[in-house]
Amino acid sequence: MNTRVLIVDDSATMRAILSRLLGSEPDIEVIGAAKDAMEARGMIRELNPDVVTLDIEMPGMNGLDFLEKIMQLRPMPVVVVSGITRKGADTTIRALELGAVDCYAKPDGSVNALLENDGGTLASMVREAARVRFVRVASKPSAPVSPVAQQTIVASRSANAITKLIAIGASTGGVEALHHLLPAFPTTCPPTVIVQHISAAFAPAMAERLDRQCNATVKLIESGEILKPGHIYIAPGNEKHAIIGGAGDSIIAKMMDGEKVSGHRPSIDSMFESVAQRLGPAAIGILLTGMGQDGARGLLAMRRAGGRTIAQDEATSTVYGMPRAAADLGAAENILPLPRIAERALSAAGLQ
């Protein structure tokens, strides 16, 4: 059965281009194209699409407001189509936090560049989106650790000692999951490294938004930097693998060239496997929602090295692909709903 798609974009030219990109695929049917939120609302009711592509910079009701209403009243798979300007990137990350499945970056310059350089990317996103089912985890992110609890933690450990490291992998639905998970990490959390499958164009905005929401400092990985407690490091999605190494007391993150692993670069498997080798039982691995199998093999390596391992459960995963693969391999010591993962990970790190 074909995937039925509704395109929402205020530009007639962009509607035509997106229709051409998707309509040329044998398994995708473009059932309509709306110029604004009001028209889209009526077409959603009438046509019941499998997937909506949504421009988030539209006149009248903007795409964010419309997306929020969709997710509250009639959750469905939405792929955000956005420019890669600074404003566009910030808004796209907010859309992913609200529940959009993926983000498709419009190239700068001529719209013909989209046709020339797409390479089937949008169609792949639509196919993956069509497999998504929706759950509502909580009305707001996890509560931060209280100042009193943080003071107790500080008193119980050396300010410079790194006794643990947390490694997190996520893909489809991961931005929303991280938005719920990371605010619970205190300013004294172990260094935490994240590989989230996301376009490099949007990774800086994701790190900046999470930094504003979290107690710990959130930043993109700079190759060669020494990892510190109280910091959360996100792989920049720049077509290099995030590898954890170092010697002695220093733990160093490097961005390394290499072939795709498990279909991705950066790959969660590559990051997890390097963590297993460098830290062994001193690491905690978390595999969140996502399509495919990236991270499952690496999480197994962490568990075999003595690390503590956690996979998100099916009920709270946007896509139970990567966590299922980990569960099937026996890689996950614990399979938990998203609201319980932070508590278990911090406990394993000796912080609760």
Short mmCIF file of C-alpha atoms in Angstrom, two decimals:
data_model
loop_
_atom_site.label_atom_id
_atom_site.label_comp_id
_atom_site.label_asym_id
_atom_site.label_seq_id
_atom_site.Cartn_x
_atom_site.Cartn_y
_atom_site.Cartn_z
CA MET A 1 0.00 0.00 0.00
CA ASN A 2 1.32 3.44 -0.94
CA THR A 3 2.21 6.03 1.69
CA ARG A 4 -0.25 8.92 1.31
CA VAL A 5 1.32 12.36 1.83
CA LEU A 6 -0.10 15.85 2.32
CA ILE A 7 2.27 18.74 1.57
CA VAL A 8 1.83 22.01 3.51
CA ASP A 9 3.87 24.98 2.28
CA ASP A 10 2.99 28.60 1.56
CA SER A 11 5.21 28.66 -1.55
CA ALA A 12 3.54 27.38 -4.73
CA THR A 13 6.98 26.66 -6.16
CA MET A 14 8.00 24.60 -3.15
CA ARG A 15 4.70 22.70 -3.18
CA ALA A 16 5.36 21.80 -6.81
CA ILE A 17 8.94 20.71 -6.14
CA LEU A 18 8.05 18.59 -3.11
CA SER A 19 5.17 17.04 -5.05
CA ARG A 20 7.57 16.18 -7.86
CA LEU A 21 10.18 14.71 -5.50
CA LEU A 22 7.68 12.50 -3.70
CA GLY A 23 5.29 11.80 -6.57
CA SER A 24 8.09 10.20 -8.60
CA GLU A 25 8.41 7.44 -6.01
CA PRO A 26 6.38 4.32 -6.84
CA ASP A 27 5.33 3.71 -3.22
CA ILE A 28 4.41 7.32 -2.31
CA GLU A 29 1.24 9.14 -3.33
CA VAL A 30 0.87 12.90 -2.92
CA ILE A 31 -2.83 13.26 -2.11
CA GLY A 32 -2.91 17.03 -1.71
CA ALA A 33 -1.00 20.27 -1.20
CA ALA A 34 -2.13 23.04 1.16
CA LYS A 35 -0.91 26.64 1.19
CA ASP A 36 -1.56 27.36 4.88
CA ALA A 37 -2.63 25.84 8.19
CA MET A 38 -6.34 26.50 7.69
CA GLU A 39 -6.42 24.74 4.34
CA ALA A 40 -4.27 21.93 5.71
CA ARG A 41 -6.62 21.37 8.64
CA GLY A 42 -9.55 20.75 6.31
CA MET A 43 -7.52 18.48 4.05
CA ILE A 44 -6.30 16.41 6.99
CA ARG A 45 -9.89 15.83 8.09
CA GLU A 46 -11.03 15.00 4.56
CA LEU A 47 -8.09 13.00 3.23
CA ASN A 48 -6.58 11.40 6.38
CA PRO A 49 -2.96 11.37 5.14
CA ASP A 50 -0.35 8.94 6.45
CA VAL A 51 2.34 11.66 6.60
CA VAL A 52 2.34 15.47 6.48
CA THR A 53 5.29 17.53 5.27
CA LEU A 54 5.12 20.91 6.98
CA ASP A 55 6.76 24.24 6.28
CA ILE A 56 7.10 25.95 9.64
CA GLU A 57 7.57 29.51 8.42
CA MET A 58 4.10 30.36 7.08
CA PRO A 59 1.79 33.39 7.29
CA GLY A 60 -1.25 33.32 9.55
CA MET A 61 -0.98 30.39 11.94
CA ASN A 62 2.71 29.46 11.77
CA GLY A 63 3.88 25.89 11.43
CA LEU A 64 4.86 25.53 15.09
CA ASP A 65 1.42 26.53 16.36
CA PHE A 66 -0.21 24.24 13.81
CA LEU A 67 2.10 21.34 14.71
CA GLU A 68 1.33 21.77 18.41
CA LYS A 69 -2.39 21.59 17.69
CA ILE A 70 -1.91 18.48 15.52
CA MET A 71 0.02 16.71 18.26
CA GLN A 72 -2.55 17.60 20.89
CA LEU A 73 -5.69 16.80 18.91
CA ARG A 74 -4.76 14.30 16.20
CA PRO A 75 -1.16 13.06 16.45
CA MET A 76 0.26 11.98 13.10
CA PRO A 77 3.69 11.70 11.47
CA VAL A 78 5.01 15.11 10.43
CA VAL A 79 8.25 15.80 8.56
CA VAL A 80 9.29 19.42 8.95
CA VAL A 81 10.63 21.09 5.80
CA SER A 82 12.80 24.01 6.86
CA GLY A 83 15.44 26.43 5.69
CA ILE A 84 18.86 26.05 7.31
CA THR A 85 19.15 29.66 8.40
CA ARG A 86 19.76 30.29 12.10
CA LYS A 87 16.09 31.12 12.63
CA GLY A 88 14.99 28.10 10.64
CA ALA A 89 17.26 25.76 12.61
CA ASP A 90 16.02 27.03 16.00
CA THR A 91 12.41 26.64 14.94
CA THR A 92 13.03 23.18 13.52
CA ILE A 93 14.47 21.91 16.81
CA ARG A 94 11.42 23.26 18.61
CA ALA A 95 9.26 21.36 16.11
CA LEU A 96 11.14 18.14 16.86
CA GLU A 97 10.63 18.73 20.58
CA LEU A 98 6.90 19.06 19.90
CA GLY A 99 6.83 15.68 18.17
CA ALA A 100 7.77 16.15 14.51
CA VAL A 101 9.36 12.93 13.30
CA ASP A 102 12.20 14.37 11.24
CA CYS A 103 13.53 17.55 9.67
CA TYR A 104 14.31 18.05 6.00
CA ALA A 105 16.70 20.89 5.22
CA LYS A 106 15.90 23.08 2.23
CA PRO A 107 19.21 24.00 0.58
CA ASP A 108 20.30 27.61 0.31
CA GLY A 109 20.12 29.21 -3.11
CA SER A 110 18.09 28.04 -6.08
CA VAL A 111 15.18 25.69 -5.47
CA ASN A 112 16.57 23.63 -8.36
CA ALA A 113 19.36 22.63 -5.96
CA LEU A 114 16.76 20.71 -3.99
CA LEU A 115 15.84 18.62 -7.01
CA GLU A 116 19.48 18.07 -7.93
CA ASN A 117 20.82 17.21 -4.47
CA ASP A 118 17.95 15.44 -2.72
CA GLY A 119 19.11 11.93 -3.63
CA GLY A 120 15.96 10.34 -2.26
CA THR A 121 16.40 11.85 1.22
CA LEU A 122 12.88 13.27 1.56
CA ALA A 123 11.27 10.07 0.32
CA SER A 124 13.27 8.04 2.87
CA MET A 125 12.16 10.36 5.66
CA VAL A 126 8.53 10.00 4.57
CA ARG A 127 8.78 6.19 4.48
CA GLU A 128 10.26 6.13 7.97
CA ALA A 129 7.69 8.61 9.25
CA ALA A 130 4.85 6.42 7.98
CA ARG A 131 6.02 3.68 10.37
CA VAL A 132 5.82 5.90 13.44
CA ARG A 133 3.15 5.53 16.07
CA PHE A 134 2.60 8.17 18.70
CA VAL A 135 2.73 8.07 22.47
CA ARG A 136 2.64 10.93 24.94
CA VAL A 137 5.31 10.45 27.56
CA ALA A 138 4.58 13.36 29.89
CA SER A 139 3.22 16.86 29.80
CA LYS A 140 6.63 18.35 30.60
CA PRO A 141 10.28 17.29 30.83
CA SER A 142 11.72 15.46 33.83
CA ALA A 143 12.23 17.65 36.89
CA PRO A 144 15.78 18.84 37.52
CA VAL A 145 17.68 17.56 40.55
CA SER A 146 17.11 19.88 43.50
CA PRO A 147 19.88 22.19 44.74
CA VAL A 148 19.96 20.31 48.07
CA ALA A 149 20.50 17.01 46.28
CA GLN A 150 23.23 18.56 44.15
CA GLN A 151 25.04 19.88 47.23
CA THR A 152 24.99 16.40 48.75
CA ILE A 153 26.43 14.95 45.57
CA VAL A 154 29.22 17.53 45.44
CA ALA A 155 30.21 16.82 49.01
CA SER A 156 30.54 13.10 48.32
CA ARG A 157 33.05 13.26 45.47
CA SER A 158 36.18 14.98 44.25
CA ALA A 159 35.50 17.95 42.00
CA ASN A 160 38.01 16.74 39.41
CA ALA A 161 37.44 12.98 39.53
CA ILE A 162 35.74 11.25 36.63
CA THR A 163 34.43 7.95 37.95
CA LYS A 164 31.71 7.37 35.35
CA LEU A 165 30.65 8.34 31.84
CA ILE A 166 27.16 8.23 30.33
CA ALA A 167 26.78 7.49 26.60
CA ILE A 168 23.43 8.05 24.86
CA GLY A 169 22.27 7.12 21.37
CA ALA A 170 19.04 8.24 19.69
CA SER A 171 17.44 8.63 16.28
CA THR A 172 13.81 9.14 15.20
CA GLY A 173 11.95 10.80 18.08
CA GLY A 174 15.22 11.35 19.91
CA VAL A 175 15.15 15.14 20.10
CA GLU A 176 11.81 14.98 21.91
CA ALA A 177 13.13 12.18 24.17
CA LEU A 178 16.28 14.14 25.06
CA HIS A 179 14.10 17.16 25.82
CA HIS A 180 12.41 15.03 28.51
CA LEU A 181 15.49 13.17 29.73
CA LEU A 182 18.35 15.65 30.08
CA PRO A 183 16.81 18.33 32.36
CA ALA A 184 17.00 15.74 35.15
CA PHE A 185 20.81 15.62 34.91
CA PRO A 186 22.42 17.75 37.67
CA THR A 187 25.35 20.12 37.33
CA THR A 188 27.48 17.34 38.83
CA CYS A 189 26.49 14.66 36.32
CA PRO A 190 29.22 12.50 34.78
CA PRO A 191 30.44 13.62 31.38
CA THR A 192 27.70 12.57 28.99
CA VAL A 193 28.20 11.96 25.27
CA ILE A 194 25.30 11.81 22.78
CA VAL A 195 25.01 10.67 19.20
CA GLN A 196 21.63 11.82 17.84
CA HIS A 197 20.95 11.17 14.18
CA ILE A 198 20.28 14.68 12.90
CA SER A 199 21.41 16.92 10.06
CA ALA A 200 24.58 18.87 10.81
CA ALA A 201 22.62 22.01 9.88
CA PHE A 202 20.39 21.59 12.93
CA ALA A 203 22.81 20.14 15.51
CA PRO A 204 24.07 23.52 16.84
CA ALA A 205 20.52 24.74 17.45
CA MET A 206 19.68 21.48 19.24
CA ALA A 207 22.67 21.87 21.57
CA GLU A 208 21.85 25.51 22.28
CA ARG A 209 18.19 24.81 23.09
CA LEU A 210 19.10 21.92 25.39
CA ASP A 211 21.73 24.05 27.11
CA ARG A 212 19.05 26.61 27.97
CA GLN A 213 16.79 23.87 29.36
CA CYS A 214 19.33 21.88 31.38
CA ASN A 215 21.28 22.32 34.62
CA ALA A 216 24.38 20.75 33.05
CA THR A 217 26.26 22.54 30.27
CA VAL A 218 25.27 21.23 26.82
CA LYS A 219 27.60 21.76 23.85
CA LEU A 220 28.75 20.21 20.60
CA ILE A 221 31.82 17.98 20.71
CA GLU A 222 35.05 19.68 19.73
CA SER A 223 37.47 17.06 18.49
CA GLY A 224 40.28 16.46 20.97
CA GLU A 225 38.63 18.08 23.98
CA ILE A 226 38.87 16.56 27.45
CA LEU A 227 35.46 15.61 28.80
CA LYS A 228 34.40 17.14 32.11
CA PRO A 229 31.75 16.37 34.74
CA GLY A 230 28.69 18.59 34.52
CA HIS A 231 28.89 18.65 30.73
CA ILE A 232 26.75 16.99 28.06
CA TYR A 233 28.45 16.66 24.66
CA ILE A 234 26.54 16.19 21.40
CA ALA A 235 28.13 14.85 18.22
CA PRO A 236 27.78 17.60 15.60
CA GLY A 237 26.51 15.36 12.80
CA ASN A 238 29.35 16.46 10.56
CA GLU A 239 29.94 13.15 8.76
CA LYS A 240 32.54 12.02 11.31
CA HIS A 241 32.32 9.39 14.04
CA ALA A 242 32.41 10.41 17.71
CA ILE A 243 35.09 8.26 19.35
CA ILE A 244 35.93 8.23 23.06
CA GLY A 245 39.56 7.65 24.04
CA GLY A 246 42.33 9.12 26.13
CA ALA A 247 44.75 7.77 28.70
CA GLY A 248 45.11 7.94 32.46
CA ASP A 249 42.51 10.18 34.08
CA SER A 250 41.76 12.05 30.85
CA ILE A 251 38.77 11.07 28.74
CA ILE A 252 38.94 12.62 25.29
CA ALA A 253 36.32 12.84 22.52
CA LYS A 254 37.50 12.87 18.93
CA MET A 255 35.62 13.26 15.67
CA MET A 256 37.12 10.71 13.28
CA ASP A 257 36.79 9.99 9.58
CA GLY A 258 35.58 6.57 8.50
CA GLU A 259 33.02 4.63 6.54
CA LYS A 260 29.40 4.58 7.68
CA VAL A 261 28.73 2.07 10.46
CA SER A 262 25.27 0.53 10.78
CA GLY A 263 24.25 2.92 8.01
CA HIS A 264 25.25 6.08 9.86
CA ARG A 265 28.09 8.57 10.35
CA PRO A 266 28.30 9.46 13.18
CA SER A 267 27.28 6.02 14.35
CA ILE A 268 25.98 5.15 17.79
CA ASP A 269 27.62 1.73 17.50
CA SER A 270 31.04 3.31 16.92
CA MET A 271 30.63 5.62 19.90
CA PHE A 272 29.35 2.89 22.24
CA GLU A 273 32.11 0.47 21.22
CA SER A 274 34.81 3.07 21.89
CA VAL A 275 33.23 3.78 25.30
CA ALA A 276 33.22 0.05 26.12
CA GLN A 277 36.90 -0.21 25.23
CA ARG A 278 37.99 2.94 27.08
CA LEU A 279 35.84 2.80 30.22
CA GLY A 280 34.51 -0.76 30.62
CA PRO A 281 32.50 -1.02 33.87
CA ALA A 282 32.76 2.75 34.47
CA ALA A 283 30.25 3.51 31.69
CA ILE A 284 26.47 3.70 31.47
CA GLY A 285 24.89 3.25 28.04
CA ILE A 286 21.41 4.46 27.09
CA LEU A 287 19.74 3.63 23.77
CA LEU A 288 16.64 5.67 23.00
CA THR A 289 13.93 5.64 20.33
CA GLY A 290 14.98 5.26 16.71
CA MET A 291 14.62 3.47 13.39
CA GLY A 292 16.93 0.59 12.48
CA GLN A 293 19.60 -1.13 14.57
CA ASP A 294 22.37 1.42 15.14
CA GLY A 295 23.52 1.24 18.76
CA ALA A 296 22.35 -2.30 19.54
CA ARG A 297 25.70 -3.96 18.86
CA GLY A 298 27.58 -1.19 20.66
CA LEU A 299 25.32 -1.41 23.70
CA LEU A 300 26.04 -5.15 23.83
CA ALA A 301 29.77 -4.37 23.79
CA MET A 302 29.26 -2.02 26.73
CA ARG A 303 27.35 -4.64 28.70
CA ARG A 304 29.97 -7.31 27.98
CA ALA A 305 32.64 -4.87 29.18
CA GLY A 306 30.84 -4.56 32.51
CA GLY A 307 28.97 -1.32 31.87
CA ARG A 308 25.39 -0.69 32.91
CA THR A 309 23.00 -0.57 29.95
CA ILE A 310 19.49 0.79 29.47
CA ALA A 311 17.11 0.73 26.49
CA GLN A 312 13.89 2.72 26.16
CA ASP A 313 10.76 0.58 26.26
CA GLU A 314 8.32 0.11 23.40
CA ALA A 315 5.44 1.95 25.08
CA THR A 316 7.31 5.28 25.23
CA SER A 317 9.40 4.99 22.03
CA THR A 318 8.33 6.92 18.96
CA VAL A 319 9.95 4.11 16.95
CA TYR A 320 10.83 0.88 18.73
CA GLY A 321 13.56 -0.08 16.29
CA MET A 322 16.98 0.46 17.87
CA PRO A 323 15.82 -0.38 21.41
CA ARG A 324 14.11 -3.55 20.14
CA ALA A 325 17.30 -4.63 18.38
CA ALA A 326 19.22 -4.10 21.63
CA ALA A 327 16.65 -6.06 23.61
CA ASP A 328 16.76 -8.92 21.09
CA LEU A 329 20.56 -9.10 21.44
CA GLY A 330 20.40 -9.12 25.24
CA ALA A 331 22.32 -5.82 25.23
CA ALA A 332 20.00 -3.99 27.64
CA GLU A 333 20.31 -4.74 31.33
CA ASN A 334 17.21 -2.61 31.89
CA ILE A 335 14.32 -1.81 29.52
CA LEU A 336 12.57 1.24 30.96
CA PRO A 337 9.96 3.87 30.11
CA LEU A 338 11.50 7.24 29.30
CA PRO A 339 10.48 8.95 32.59
CA ARG A 340 12.48 6.36 34.59
CA ILE A 341 15.68 6.34 32.56
CA ALA A 342 17.37 9.39 34.11
CA GLU A 343 16.82 8.12 37.63
CA ARG A 344 18.28 4.70 36.81
CA ALA A 345 21.27 6.14 34.96
CA LEU A 346 22.11 8.65 37.69
CA SER A 347 21.75 5.93 40.29
CA ALA A 348 24.19 3.74 38.36
CA ALA A 349 26.57 6.73 38.32
CA GLY A 350 26.32 7.01 42.12
CA LEU A 351 24.38 10.27 42.08
CA GLN A 352 21.08 9.12 43.61
#
